[in-house]
Amino acid sequence: MGRPPPRLLCCLFLSLSLAAAAHAATRHHEWEISYQFKSPDCVRKLAVTINGQTPGPTIRAVQGDTVVVRVKNSLLTENVAIHWHGIRQHGTPWADGTEGVTQCPILPGDVFTYTFVVDRPGTYMYHAHYGMQRSAGLNGLIVVSAKPGGPDAEPFGYDGEHSVLLNDWWHKSTYEQAAGLASVPMGWVGEPQSLLINGRGRFVNCSAMAATGGACNAAHPECATPVFAVVPGKTYRFRIASVTSLSALNFEIEGHEMTVVEADGHYVKPFVVKNLNIYSGETYSVLIKANQDPNRNYWLASNVVSRKPGTATGTAILSYYGGRSSPRRAPPTTPPTGPAWNDTMYRFNQSVATVAHPAHVEAPPPRSDRTILLLNTQNKIDGHIKWALNNVSFTLPHTPYLVAMKGGLLGAFDQRPPPETYAHRSYDIYAVQKNPNATSSDGLYRLEFGSVVDVVLQNSNMLDANKSETHPWHLHGHDFWVLGYGIGRFDPAVHPKTYNLKDPILKNTVAVHPYGWTALRFKADNPGVWAFHCHIESHFFMGMGIVFEEGVEQVAELPQEIMGCGKTKGH
Amino acid sequence: MGRPPPRLLCCLFLSLSLAAAAHAATRHHEWEISYQFKSPDCVRKLAVTINGQTPGPTIRAVQGDTVVVRVKNSLLTENVAIHWHGIRQHGTPWADGTEGVTQCPILPGDVFTYTFVVDRPGTYMYHAHYGMQRSAGLNGLIVVSAKPGGPDAEPFGYDGEHSVLLNDWWHKSTYEQAAGLASVPMGWVGEPQSLLINGRGRFVNCSAMAATGGACNAAHPECATPVFAVVPGKTYRFRIASVTSLSALNFEIEGHEMTVVEADGHYVKPFVVKNLNIYSGETYSVLIKANQDPNRNYWLASNVVSRKPGTATGTAILSYYGGRSSPRRAPPTTPPTGPAWNDTMYRFNQSVATVAHPAHVEAPPPRSDRTILLLNTQNKIDGHIKWALNNVSFTLPHTPYLVAMKGGLLGAFDQRPPPETYAHRSYDIYAVQKNPNATSSDGLYRLEFGSVVDVVLQNSNMLDANKSETHPWHLHGHDFWVLGYGIGRFDPAVHPKTYNLKDPILKNTVAVHPYGWTALRFKADNPGVWAFHCHIESHFFMGMGIVFEEGVEQVAELPQEIMGCGKTKGH
């Protein structure tokens, strides 16, 4: 799979410029993706693993490092692609790992090497970005440390750190889930069986399941409760990421207030919470002080919010070194159950409170060149339930946009751009849509390179009356400024005046609250093709996403390795 | 995915020569492969389907026709490849559908068109040839009629015909099955839950399963018992094919003797049986006379032989038109249970009885240019249980041999040929192997074009004492003469003298009986690369196969469509 000479030249330049960055290291990883039977919540299930593990290994690097991950696909008949969530891939848009957008999937037996620079410190994650594979277990954390003393060094101190990866988990396979979603009538997998913390949970009906011959073993080491140990009096940074397929979560460390200091790799103006709302695709860092009675343990608790919970609290243990409690002993209390699941304003307020740290404000451009107003609706197409933006339900093409656009492959996708807006003056976001029919398209939005783009995501009622959900939207290739949130219908004549242009946080994933809107701004300055979609696995599968292209003509020669499917075959 | 001009030229010639064949038609099929929830044995399970069905549609054609099947892969993340089992693919070796041998797999979203001539009349089948996908439901029948009055017209008459596709069925997914086989210790899925006739069966524990919340519905239309209707006094041809993953079967039509007239597309010297032993990959035609009491129904019964049965008899109904019994009424009897499962000689005798019809003898070449003696053993490699030939366990390369060899792609597979023989004088086939360690290889056998090759398959004891199974071996791209069978150790100095060179049957799949040997001969006259393997899905998965190359330099320019994986990427 040799690259042609021009490409070698390009890489040489890349290597030289990397070498120029003082102390930058290259972090090599060798990953083999395979099916393994795992018992994350004590129930044995086939999972997609990295080197036999789910979650996969945490990638640790220092700002400016180059990360090289050599991925060997050892699945039997199934392809794979891995997205480095939160890494902007400046200069390496082909390494974003988004099947259908930036690459063809990696075939069984094939090896694909992802090479990219982690240019910012922070807490990120990786996960499969192909079909619903993320839900099958292929996910993990990326932790990038700041250069000590550098301009991006943390504006806060701590004595130690822990990482917390939150997930939800089903016993049905992702194939069954996907086939159900695509059926008429739709087969819905329902609420998750368990919530996982660092890949471990505890199915509540384990003993009943085992009694009827089911494969649940409460003593399985793979579902042993995680323990987070702290030294009395010390301050800890907890890096928290959510890779859930469906659930919005609330995370709490019993008895320990949390000071929010980082969100999606950006420093936050510190604020204190009893517990943290976190949506799929988001990361946060919080500081906690180990200042409670060291002679007992405390719960870490993960609870479903925004949907009526049907899943038991996910738990782990906080234990004090030197205390009289055995580290694994269950705390003497009931695990925290979080806020009321339907207290939208509680979560809305946390969103609004999340602004940039005063010493790390990056001011947004004062105005945008283009505003795209996107109405999120649930729709029907030929009897199939779908999600749509401005009544267009997104489908991924099978020829990656990046190759199609860079290589001028005609007919690879719908050339008509999706609509820029909707009938925002008359649309009743609180009503069931009168005409729920939508169309499907793999058309994309082409952005002028260097332009400033505003996107307003407008939530609305679903196909059932009195129902609107939270959607966490994730943008590839960029961070965006979060300019404002609202509940109700966004009015372009009114609400932009309320935007926070002073200290908006930069993020890569943001919540759109029930019946609410979220306004964000970004600069189209990263040559490539970038997905922007709801991070709920089933929602993206059902069409809740769009794609942006910007400056594709500036992208360097594409590596051969990303091709091989659709119209790129033999290209 | 346009072909380059030279290829168009080649196709033009192909079309012209096809047109020259009088009355030859082109049969077009459009297939979409997708996951669907199906209930073949009343238990709801995700299946890989063709146009929503499992089995897929029967392909019907007349000898000399061209069959064109446009396959669209609509699986979400999984590739596919389809083998046309029994079709020799003269001039179209790239259409054999064998992943890793003749083509790269078809990616989700991609379309692959199989075009081939069915040059011989007979009963054939198709099925997935990728991973263990065949077990997931992708299979069906090919029925090629003889040209009336032509030299290949049937040497027997009949009034009507029925088709019977036999299968075995598990409730666990093929992913779980494959992951289990690849685990240490090996996880074995066990005996099938049901035996299917034309894709329908009846899980015996349906009501118990439903009572504990399981997805079994005995009234589901997809598991309604198949009914075969006959007119009293008429003679029927039953075309019978077995696509089982594991099971050797015995098929019986209660109260109706069967006259065997066809095997694997070749006419058999007629012989009468009470019931028919049929191995995975085999097809037979039998004639039955509808000469019984028309006022009751009769069972069609499929029973496991050669392994200790753990599965209930698969049943269907034979019903007489005009009789007093409702077609769907269960016969008043117990379904036939077949011969004793371990009566090897009963099955051996049927094998020996199957010889060519006197009017259709194709004499084999009197001697071979090369003899390959293959010892079939069960082995261990790094703790994994494998099957091996002469202590080499076969692994499929990820670059198809056909492309690698035709295109001179170096390093695509092991260049060392596998061993030609084993220590046949000293090896005790009745003992547990003293050294069960084997090696893995994707090396292949290169045959001199036009040479005559003998292969002797020698069965032996497995890793457990006193255990030897039946292996049905299937050769792609050829029919072979079945020269002889034996029980015990094959002696090259003795047994070739006993070969049947007078009227051996030509077949594409043949049984190797427990502790037995089977000798076959074929002419290496079909340019291409051809798999030869045990047709038990798990056995091939565990290494029980080899590959032949012959005259690859004579193969016409390869279609672009078969490439895109491994070293063929961008080729």
Short mmCIF file of N, CA and C in Angstrom, two decimals, chain B residues 226 340 448-449:
data_model
loop_
_atom_site.label_atom_id
_atom_site.label_comp_id
_atom_site.label_asym_id
_atom_site.label_seq_id
_atom_site.Cartn_x
_atom_site.Cartn_y
_atom_site.Cartn_z
N PRO B 226 -44.11 -26.40 5.16
CA PRO B 226 -44.24 -26.45 3.70
C PRO B 226 -45.05 -27.67 3.28
N ALA B 340 -29.99 -45.31 11.72
CA ALA B 340 -29.17 -45.04 12.92
C ALA B 340 -28.11 -44.01 12.55
N GLU B 448 -0.27 -27.84 -13.10
CA GLU B 448 0.08 -27.64 -14.50
C GLU B 448 -1.20 -27.61 -15.31
N PHE B 449 -1.33 -26.61 -16.16
CA PHE B 449 -2.57 -26.48 -16.90
C PHE B 449 -2.80 -27.70 -17.79
#
